[in-house]
PDB file of N, CA and C in Angstrom:
ATOM      1  N   MET A   1      76.158 111.781  97.566  1.00 80.00           N
ATOM      2  CA  MET A   1      75.748 110.102  97.069  1.00 80.00           C
ATOM      3  C   MET A   1      76.953 108.706  97.069  1.00 80.00           C
ATOM      4  N   SER A   2      76.147 107.500  97.186  1.00 92.00           N
ATOM      5  CA  SER A   2      77.451 106.541  98.157  1.00 92.00           C
ATOM      6  C   SER A   2      76.580 106.327  98.125  1.00 92.00           C
ATOM      7  N   SER A   3      77.288 103.513  97.230  1.00 95.00           N
ATOM      8  CA  SER A   3      77.186 102.607  97.642  1.00 95.00           C
ATOM      9  C   SER A   3      76.952 102.362  98.350  1.00 95.00           C
ATOM     10  N   ILE A   4      75.870 101.438  98.929  1.00 97.00           N
ATOM     11  CA  ILE A   4      76.369 100.838  99.647  1.00 97.00           C
ATOM     12  C   ILE A   4      75.638  98.604  99.413  1.00 97.00           C
ATOM     13  N   CYS A   5      75.766  98.152 100.307  1.00 98.00           N
ATOM     14  CA  CYS A   5      75.946  97.096  99.896  1.00 98.00           C
ATOM     15  C   CYS A   5      75.688  95.467 100.795  1.00 98.00           C
ATOM     16  N   ILE A   6      74.534  94.894 100.665  1.00 98.00           N
ATOM     17  CA  ILE A   6      73.976  93.779 101.332  1.00 98.00           C
ATOM     18  C   ILE A   6      74.769  92.730 100.777  1.00 98.00           C
ATOM     19  N   PRO A   7      75.821  92.272 101.127  1.00 97.00           N
ATOM     20  CA  PRO A   7      77.019  91.245 100.053  1.00 97.00           C
ATOM     21  C   PRO A   7      75.059  89.859 100.208  1.00 97.00           C
ATOM     22  N   ARG A   8      74.256  89.772 100.725  1.00 97.00           N
ATOM     23  CA  ARG A   8      74.733  88.393 101.175  1.00 97.00           C
ATOM     24  C   ARG A   8      73.017  88.015 102.179  1.00 97.00           C
ATOM     25  N   ILE A   9      72.051  88.803 101.343  1.00 97.00           N
ATOM     26  CA  ILE A   9      70.663  87.704 102.272  1.00 97.00           C
ATOM     27  C   ILE A   9      69.084  87.046 100.795  1.00 97.00           C
ATOM     28  N   ASP A  10      68.229  86.932 101.889  1.00 97.00           N
ATOM     29  CA  ASP A  10      67.959  85.250 101.098  1.00 97.00           C
ATOM     30  C   ASP A  10      66.700  85.991  99.534  1.00 97.00           C
ATOM     31  N   THR A  11      66.930  85.224  98.588  1.00 97.00           N
ATOM     32  CA  THR A  11      65.647  85.643  97.645  1.00 97.00           C
ATOM     33  C   THR A  11      63.717  85.445  97.967  1.00 97.00           C
ATOM     34  N   ASN A  12      64.445  85.097  98.878  1.00 97.00           N
ATOM     35  CA  ASN A  12      63.041  85.842  99.031  1.00 97.00           C
ATOM     36  C   ASN A  12      62.271  87.194 100.139  1.00 97.00           C
ATOM     37  N   ILE A  13      63.151  87.569 100.113  1.00 97.00           N
ATOM     38  CA  ILE A  13      63.495  88.865 101.021  1.00 97.00           C
ATOM     39  C   ILE A  13      62.844  89.621  99.458  1.00 97.00           C
ATOM     40  N   PRO A  14      61.355  90.729  99.602  1.00 97.00           N
ATOM     41  CA  PRO A  14      61.701  91.716  97.924  1.00 97.00           C
ATOM     42  C   PRO A  14      61.923  92.544  98.330  1.00 97.00           C
ATOM     43  N   LYS A  15      62.501  93.161  96.631  1.00 97.00           N
ATOM     44  CA  LYS A  15      62.753  94.512  96.576  1.00 97.00           C
ATOM     45  C   LYS A  15      61.697  95.475  97.814  1.00 97.00           C
ATOM     46  N   ASP A  16      60.548  95.258  98.060  1.00 97.00           N
ATOM     47  CA  ASP A  16      59.643  96.349  97.849  1.00 97.00           C
ATOM     48  C   ASP A  16      59.886  96.140 100.508  1.00 97.00           C
ATOM     49  N   TYR A  17      60.419  95.177  99.988  1.00 98.00           N
ATOM     50  CA  TYR A  17      60.234  95.534 101.709  1.00 98.00           C
ATOM     51  C   TYR A  17      62.027  95.982 102.014  1.00 98.00           C
ATOM     52  N   ILE A  18      62.185  95.855 101.479  1.00 97.00           N
ATOM     53  CA  ILE A  18      64.449  95.852 101.446  1.00 97.00           C
ATOM     54  C   ILE A  18      64.217  97.630 101.647  1.00 97.00           C
ATOM     55  N   ILE A  19      63.240  98.256 100.660  1.00 97.00           N
ATOM     56  CA  ILE A  19      63.265  99.488 100.008  1.00 97.00           C
ATOM     57  C   ILE A  19      62.604 100.451 101.808  1.00 97.00           C
ATOM     58  N   ASN A  20      60.947  99.317 101.399  1.00 97.00           N
ATOM     59  CA  ASN A  20      60.138 100.459 103.032  1.00 97.00           C
ATOM     60  C   ASN A  20      61.150 100.452 104.000  1.00 97.00           C
ATOM     61  N   LYS A  21      61.778  99.101 104.374  1.00 96.00           N
ATOM     62  CA  LYS A  21      62.596  99.223 105.893  1.00 96.00           C
ATOM     63  C   LYS A  21      63.870 100.594 105.692  1.00 96.00           C
ATOM     64  N   LEU A  22      64.047 100.763 104.586  1.00 95.00           N
ATOM     65  CA  LEU A  22      65.652 101.488 103.753  1.00 95.00           C
ATOM     66  C   LEU A  22      65.457 103.200 104.269  1.00 95.00           C
ATOM     67  N   CYS A  23      64.132 103.349 103.505  1.00 95.00           N
ATOM     68  CA  CYS A  23      63.839 104.434 103.965  1.00 95.00           C
ATOM     69  C   CYS A  23      62.488 104.875 105.270  1.00 95.00           C
ATOM     70  N   ASN A  24      61.369 104.126 105.749  1.00 95.00           N
ATOM     71  CA  ASN A  24      61.407 103.642 106.660  1.00 95.00           C
ATOM     72  C   ASN A  24      62.651 104.423 108.177  1.00 95.00           C
ATOM     73  N   LEU A  25      63.928 104.791 108.108  1.00 94.00           N
ATOM     74  CA  LEU A  25      64.985 105.416 108.861  1.00 94.00           C
ATOM     75  C   LEU A  25      64.786 106.048 108.472  1.00 94.00           C
ATOM     76  N   GLN A  26      64.891 106.876 107.887  1.00 95.00           N
ATOM     77  CA  GLN A  26      64.884 108.555 106.522  1.00 95.00           C
ATOM     78  C   GLN A  26      66.046 108.621 106.177  1.00 95.00           C
ATOM     79  N   ILE A  27      67.513 108.123 106.320  1.00 96.00           N
ATOM     80  CA  ILE A  27      68.840 108.262 105.895  1.00 96.00           C
ATOM     81  C   ILE A  27      69.063 108.547 104.892  1.00 96.00           C
ATOM     82  N   GLY A  28      67.691 108.692 103.126  1.00 96.00           N
ATOM     83  CA  GLY A  28      68.770 109.322 102.377  1.00 96.00           C
ATOM     84  C   GLY A  28      67.126 108.788 101.729  1.00 96.00           C
ATOM     85  N   THR A  29      67.935 109.624 100.631  1.00 97.00           N
ATOM     86  CA  THR A  29      66.903 109.117  98.645  1.00 97.00           C
ATOM     87  C   THR A  29      67.155 107.774  97.753  1.00 97.00           C
ATOM     88  N   ILE A  30      66.989 106.845  97.552  1.00 97.00           N
ATOM     89  CA  ILE A  30      67.352 106.149  96.821  1.00 97.00           C
ATOM     90  C   ILE A  30      67.346 105.924  95.875  1.00 97.00           C
ATOM     91  N   GLN A  31      68.767 106.218  95.071  1.00 97.00           N
ATOM     92  CA  GLN A  31      69.187 106.758  93.456  1.00 97.00           C
ATOM     93  C   GLN A  31      68.576 105.079  93.007  1.00 97.00           C
ATOM     94  N   LYS A  32      69.759 104.387  92.715  1.00 97.00           N
ATOM     95  CA  LYS A  32      69.662 103.351  92.439  1.00 97.00           C
ATOM     96  C   LYS A  32      69.726 101.990  93.120  1.00 97.00           C
ATOM     97  N   PHE A  33      69.191 100.957  92.804  1.00 97.00           N
ATOM     98  CA  PHE A  33      67.963  99.956  93.406  1.00 97.00           C
ATOM     99  C   PHE A  33      69.252  98.565  92.696  1.00 97.00           C
ATOM    100  N   THR A  34      70.162  97.622  92.840  1.00 97.00           N
ATOM    101  CA  THR A  34      70.413  96.387  91.786  1.00 97.00           C
ATOM    102  C   THR A  34      69.854  95.331  93.109  1.00 97.00           C
ATOM    103  N   GLU A  35      69.584  94.446  92.288  1.00 97.00           N
ATOM    104  CA  GLU A  35      70.281  93.023  92.424  1.00 97.00           C
ATOM    105  C   GLU A  35      70.135  91.659  91.693  1.00 97.00           C
ATOM    106  N   ILE A  36      70.843  91.298  92.476  1.00 97.00           N
ATOM    107  CA  ILE A  36      72.480  90.164  91.740  1.00 97.00           C
ATOM    108  C   ILE A  36      71.993  89.123  92.300  1.00 97.00           C
ATOM    109  N   PRO A  37      71.976  88.072  92.226  1.00 97.00           N
ATOM    110  CA  PRO A  37      71.485  87.002  92.079  1.00 97.00           C
ATOM    111  C   PRO A  37      73.375  86.216  92.139  1.00 97.00           C
ATOM    112  N   LEU A  38      73.831  85.671  93.588  1.00 96.00           N
ATOM    113  CA  LEU A  38      75.262  84.986  94.260  1.00 96.00           C
ATOM    114  C   LEU A  38      74.707  84.153  92.384  1.00 96.00           C
ATOM    115  N   LYS A  39      76.719  83.732  92.201  1.00 94.00           N
ATOM    116  CA  LYS A  39      77.079  82.802  90.581  1.00 94.00           C
ATOM    117  C   LYS A  39      77.003  81.884  92.087  1.00 94.00           C
ATOM    118  N   ASN A  40      77.895  80.992  92.876  1.00 94.00           N
ATOM    119  CA  ASN A  40      76.164  79.630  93.635  1.00 94.00           C
ATOM    120  C   ASN A  40      76.262  79.823  94.655  1.00 94.00           C
ATOM    121  N   ASP A  41      74.280  80.443  94.241  1.00 96.00           N
ATOM    122  CA  ASP A  41      74.138  79.980  95.402  1.00 96.00           C
ATOM    123  C   ASP A  41      72.649  80.806  95.640  1.00 96.00           C
ATOM    124  N   PRO A  42      71.358  80.050  94.570  1.00 95.00           N
ATOM    125  CA  PRO A  42      71.277  80.786  93.973  1.00 95.00           C
ATOM    126  C   PRO A  42      69.743  81.012  95.377  1.00 95.00           C
ATOM    127  N   THR A  43      69.778  80.747  96.077  1.00 97.00           N
ATOM    128  CA  THR A  43      69.206  80.835  97.006  1.00 97.00           C
ATOM    129  C   THR A  43      69.203  81.998  97.898  1.00 97.00           C
ATOM    130  N   HIS A  44      70.091  82.600  97.508  1.00 98.00           N
ATOM    131  CA  HIS A  44      71.148  84.105  97.677  1.00 98.00           C
ATOM    132  C   HIS A  44      71.189  85.395  96.633  1.00 98.00           C
ATOM    133  N   LYS A  45      71.422  86.144  97.588  1.00 98.00           N
ATOM    134  CA  LYS A  45      71.664  86.964  96.059  1.00 98.00           C
ATOM    135  C   LYS A  45      72.712  88.907  97.316  1.00 98.00           C
ATOM    136  N   ARG A  46      72.475  89.387  95.858  1.00 98.00           N
ATOM    137  CA  ARG A  46      72.967  90.722  96.511  1.00 98.00           C
ATOM    138  C   ARG A  46      72.601  92.047  95.922  1.00 98.00           C
ATOM    139  N   ILE A  47      72.511  92.810  97.271  1.00 98.00           N
ATOM    140  CA  ILE A  47      71.953  93.956  96.708  1.00 98.00           C
ATOM    141  C   ILE A  47      73.020  94.786  96.781  1.00 98.00           C
ATOM    142  N   LEU A  48      72.417  95.780  95.739  1.00 98.00           N
ATOM    143  CA  LEU A  48      73.378  97.486  95.734  1.00 98.00           C
ATOM    144  C   LEU A  48      72.080  99.034  96.041  1.00 98.00           C
ATOM    145  N   ILE A  49      72.763  99.335  96.775  1.00 97.00           N
ATOM    146  CA  ILE A  49      71.731 101.159  97.465  1.00 97.00           C
ATOM    147  C   ILE A  49      72.435 102.135  96.331  1.00 97.00           C
ATOM    148  N   THR A  50      72.525 102.928  95.654  1.00 96.00           N
ATOM    149  CA  THR A  50      72.913 104.174  95.607  1.00 96.00           C
ATOM    150  C   THR A  50      72.173 105.015  96.420  1.00 96.00           C
ATOM    151  N   ILE A  51      72.852 105.558  96.761  1.00 96.00           N
ATOM    152  CA  ILE A  51      71.838 106.066  97.711  1.00 96.00           C
ATOM    153  C   ILE A  51      72.520 107.800  97.882  1.00 96.00           C
ATOM    154  N   VAL A  52      70.852 108.563  98.196  1.00 97.00           N
ATOM    155  CA  VAL A  52      71.635 110.227  98.833  1.00 97.00           C
ATOM    156  C   VAL A  52      71.316 110.131  99.727  1.00 97.00           C
ATOM    157  N   TRP A  53      72.350 110.523 100.696  1.00 96.00           N
ATOM    158  CA  TRP A  53      72.567 110.568 102.455  1.00 96.00           C
ATOM    159  C   TRP A  53      72.566 112.598 102.785  1.00 96.00           C
ATOM    160  N   ASN A  54      70.910 111.499 103.881  1.00 95.00           N
ATOM    161  CA  ASN A  54      70.267 112.992 104.388  1.00 95.00           C
ATOM    162  C   ASN A  54      70.949 113.597 105.649  1.00 95.00           C
ATOM    163  N   LYS A  55      71.542 114.441 105.032  1.00 94.00           N
ATOM    164  CA  LYS A  55      72.344 115.358 105.588  1.00 94.00           C
ATOM    165  C   LYS A  55      72.589 115.714 106.920  1.00 94.00           C
ATOM    166  N   LYS A  56      70.288 116.020 107.068  1.00 95.00           N
ATOM    167  CA  LYS A  56      70.409 116.310 109.003  1.00 95.00           C
ATOM    168  C   LYS A  56      69.416 115.362 109.359  1.00 95.00           C
ATOM    169  N   ASN A  57      70.561 114.499 108.890  1.00 95.00           N
ATOM    170  CA  ASN A  57      69.735 113.231 109.943  1.00 95.00           C
ATOM    171  C   ASN A  57      70.684 112.910 111.244  1.00 95.00           C
ATOM    172  N   GLN A  58      70.314 112.975 111.520  1.00 96.00           N
ATOM    173  CA  GLN A  58      72.258 111.751 112.501  1.00 96.00           C
ATOM    174  C   GLN A  58      72.017 110.496 112.943  1.00 96.00           C
ATOM    175  N   LYS A  59      71.065 109.854 112.259  1.00 95.00           N
ATOM    176  CA  LYS A  59      70.933 108.193 112.515  1.00 95.00           C
ATOM    177  C   LYS A  59      71.761 108.726 110.880  1.00 95.00           C
ATOM    178  N   ALA A  60      71.938 108.848 109.326  1.00 96.00           N
ATOM    179  CA  ALA A  60      72.817 108.907 108.633  1.00 96.00           C
ATOM    180  C   ALA A  60      73.621 109.196 108.564  1.00 96.00           C
ATOM    181  N   LEU A  61      74.426 110.118 109.608  1.00 96.00           N
ATOM    182  CA  LEU A  61      75.134 110.508 109.903  1.00 96.00           C
ATOM    183  C   LEU A  61      76.394 109.128 110.737  1.00 96.00           C
ATOM    184  N   ASN A  62      74.980 108.556 111.337  1.00 96.00           N
ATOM    185  CA  ASN A  62      76.184 107.567 112.382  1.00 96.00           C
ATOM    186  C   ASN A  62      75.904 106.456 111.917  1.00 96.00           C
ATOM    187  N   ILE A  63      74.777 106.301 110.391  1.00 95.00           N
ATOM    188  CA  ILE A  63      75.406 104.756 110.072  1.00 95.00           C
ATOM    189  C   ILE A  63      77.075 105.522 108.486  1.00 95.00           C
ATOM    190  N   GLN A  64      76.936 106.301 107.788  1.00 95.00           N
ATOM    191  CA  GLN A  64      78.341 106.213 107.568  1.00 95.00           C
ATOM    192  C   GLN A  64      79.677 106.744 108.219  1.00 95.00           C
ATOM    193  N   ASN A  65      79.615 107.560 109.550  1.00 96.00           N
ATOM    194  CA  ASN A  65      80.671 107.603 110.062  1.00 96.00           C
ATOM    195  C   ASN A  65      80.903 105.755 110.075  1.00 96.00           C
ATOM    196  N   THR A  66      79.826 105.355 110.765  1.00 96.00           N
ATOM    197  CA  THR A  66      80.340 103.788 110.918  1.00 96.00           C
ATOM    198  C   THR A  66      81.092 102.879 109.915  1.00 96.00           C
ATOM    199  N   LEU A  67      80.331 102.940 108.888  1.00 96.00           N
ATOM    200  CA  LEU A  67      80.281 101.758 107.447  1.00 96.00           C
ATOM    201  C   LEU A  67      81.785 102.416 107.679  1.00 96.00           C
ATOM    202  N   GLU A  68      82.428 104.373 107.275  1.00 94.00           N
ATOM    203  CA  GLU A  68      83.447 104.792 107.092  1.00 94.00           C
ATOM    204  C   GLU A  68      84.417 104.258 108.616  1.00 94.00           C
ATOM    205  N   THR A  69      84.317 104.314 109.501  1.00 96.00           N
ATOM    206  CA  THR A  69      86.268 103.451 110.966  1.00 96.00           C
ATOM    207  C   THR A  69      85.648 101.923 111.127  1.00 96.00           C
ATOM    208  N   HIS A  70      84.049 101.525 110.341  1.00 96.00           N
ATOM    209  CA  HIS A  70      84.912  99.851 111.021  1.00 96.00           C
ATOM    210  C   HIS A  70      84.338  98.671 109.794  1.00 96.00           C
ATOM    211  N   GLY A  71      84.371  99.809 109.020  1.00 95.00           N
ATOM    212  CA  GLY A  71      84.034  98.902 106.849  1.00 95.00           C
ATOM    213  C   GLY A  71      82.212  97.979 107.360  1.00 95.00           C
ATOM    214  N   SER A  72      81.210  97.896 108.067  1.00 97.00           N
ATOM    215  CA  SER A  72      80.175  97.414 107.449  1.00 97.00           C
ATOM    216  C   SER A  72      79.280  98.232 109.515  1.00 97.00           C
ATOM    217  N   ILE A  73      78.321  97.381 108.944  1.00 97.00           N
ATOM    218  CA  ILE A  73      77.064  98.295 110.087  1.00 97.00           C
ATOM    219  C   ILE A  73      75.708  97.267 110.572  1.00 97.00           C
ATOM    220  N   LYS A  74      75.430  95.907 111.050  1.00 97.00           N
ATOM    221  CA  LYS A  74      73.982  95.554 111.196  1.00 97.00           C
ATOM    222  C   LYS A  74      73.320  95.896 111.471  1.00 97.00           C
ATOM    223  N   LEU A  75      72.383  95.751 110.655  1.00 96.00           N
ATOM    224  CA  LEU A  75      70.330  96.575 110.432  1.00 96.00           C
ATOM    225  C   LEU A  75      69.245  95.790 110.917  1.00 96.00           C
ATOM    226  N   VAL A  76      68.949  95.791 111.958  1.00 95.00           N
ATOM    227  CA  VAL A  76      68.179  94.355 113.047  1.00 95.00           C
ATOM    228  C   VAL A  76      66.775  95.172 111.894  1.00 95.00           C
ATOM    229  N   HIS A  77      65.928  93.691 110.356  1.00 94.00           N
ATOM    230  CA  HIS A  77      65.101  94.210 109.988  1.00 94.00           C
ATOM    231  C   HIS A  77      63.673  93.720 110.709  1.00 94.00           C
ATOM    232  N   ASP A  78      63.915  92.452 111.436  1.00 93.00           N
ATOM    233  CA  ASP A  78      62.954  91.863 111.720  1.00 93.00           C
ATOM    234  C   ASP A  78      63.774  91.162 113.225  1.00 93.00           C
ATOM    235  N   MET A  79      63.118  91.202 114.454  1.00 93.00           N
ATOM    236  CA  MET A  79      64.615  91.087 115.523  1.00 93.00           C
ATOM    237  C   MET A  79      63.918  89.657 115.229  1.00 93.00           C
ATOM    238  N   PRO A  80      64.934  88.877 116.006  1.00 95.00           N
ATOM    239  CA  PRO A  80      66.771  89.068 115.465  1.00 95.00           C
ATOM    240  C   PRO A  80      67.006  88.846 113.874  1.00 95.00           C
ATOM    241  N   TRP A  81      66.485  89.173 113.073  1.00 95.00           N
ATOM    242  CA  TRP A  81      67.529  89.688 112.091  1.00 95.00           C
ATOM    243  C   TRP A  81      67.700  90.027 111.669  1.00 95.00           C
ATOM    244  N   TYR A  82      69.183  90.494 110.545  1.00 97.00           N
ATOM    245  CA  TYR A  82      69.196  91.337 110.223  1.00 97.00           C
ATOM    246  C   TYR A  82      70.267  90.784 108.658  1.00 97.00           C
ATOM    247  N   TRP A  83      70.896  91.856 108.209  1.00 97.00           N
ATOM    248  CA  TRP A  83      71.320  92.208 107.623  1.00 97.00           C
ATOM    249  C   TRP A  83      73.136  92.834 107.572  1.00 97.00           C
ATOM    250  N   LYS A  84      73.919  92.892 107.267  1.00 98.00           N
ATOM    251  CA  LYS A  84      74.598  93.010 107.347  1.00 98.00           C
ATOM    252  C   LYS A  84      74.585  93.901 105.505  1.00 98.00           C
ATOM    253  N   ILE A  85      75.790  95.974 106.133  1.00 98.00           N
ATOM    254  CA  ILE A  85      75.512  96.657 105.259  1.00 98.00           C
ATOM    255  C   ILE A  85      77.174  97.223 105.198  1.00 98.00           C
ATOM    256  N   VAL A  86      77.178  96.734 103.620  1.00 97.00           N
ATOM    257  CA  VAL A  86      79.204  97.579 103.729  1.00 97.00           C
ATOM    258  C   VAL A  86      79.097  98.254 102.586  1.00 97.00           C
ATOM    259  N   PRO A  87      80.007  99.421 102.911  1.00 96.00           N
ATOM    260  CA  PRO A  87      80.557 100.255 101.360  1.00 96.00           C
ATOM    261  C   PRO A  87      79.857  99.452 100.382  1.00 96.00           C
ATOM    262  N   ALA A  88      79.905  99.868  99.518  1.00 92.00           N
ATOM    263  CA  ALA A  88      80.478  99.182  97.462  1.00 92.00           C
ATOM    264  C   ALA A  88      80.858  99.536  96.989  1.00 92.00           C
ATOM    265  N   TYR A  89      81.811  99.369  96.268  1.00 81.00           N
ATOM    266  CA  TYR A  89      82.862  99.568  95.760  1.00 81.00           C
ATOM    267  C   TYR A  89      82.679  98.973  95.528  1.00 81.00           C
ATOM    268  N   SER A  90      83.037  99.446  92.775  1.00 68.00           N
ATOM    269  CA  SER A  90      83.477  99.257  92.134  1.00 68.00           C
ATOM    270  C   SER A  90      84.672  98.653  91.760  1.00 68.00           C
ATOM    271  N   SER A  91      85.321  97.391  90.882  1.00 58.00           N
ATOM    272  CA  SER A  91      86.000  96.598  90.459  1.00 58.00           C
ATOM    273  C   SER A  91      87.053  98.052  89.874  1.00 58.00           C
ATOM    274  N   THR A  92      86.813  99.521  89.411  1.00 51.00           N
ATOM    275  CA  THR A  92      86.949  99.877  88.548  1.00 51.00           C
ATOM    276  C   THR A  92      88.134 101.078  89.708  1.00 51.00           C
ATOM    277  N   ASN A  93      87.747 101.261  91.058  1.00 47.00           N
ATOM    278  CA  ASN A  93      87.500 102.258  91.478  1.00 47.00           C
ATOM    279  C   ASN A  93      89.121 101.527  92.169  1.00 47.00           C
ATOM    280  N   MET A  94      88.963  99.667  92.778  1.00 41.00           N
ATOM    281  CA  MET A  94      89.400  99.010  93.737  1.00 41.00           C
ATOM    282  C   MET A  94      90.863  98.579  93.508  1.00 41.00           C
ATOM    283  N   ASN A  95      90.979  98.941  91.314  1.00 40.00           N
ATOM    284  CA  ASN A  95      92.943  99.692  91.138  1.00 40.00           C
ATOM    285  C   ASN A  95      93.093 100.415  90.999  1.00 40.00           C
TER     286      ASN A  95
END
């Protein structure tokens, strides 16, 4: 289980849309989904997702590997629109 983050996403994009896009990839099971308003930008929010990766899905393994080696991926959700996804770290793990 690990956490991923979409650091900046438009507030008009509903939670269900994001969850459906991730579930359609079959990369794992979403355990927790949190929307956080951006402090200085009321038109955007941050998404934190705790996911249990599907170890049998090559796409999931590729995403995990890319996140570990490059630090981010771009997930196209509606051509040409994409979300930047990064690993999520808690502030307690950063110290």
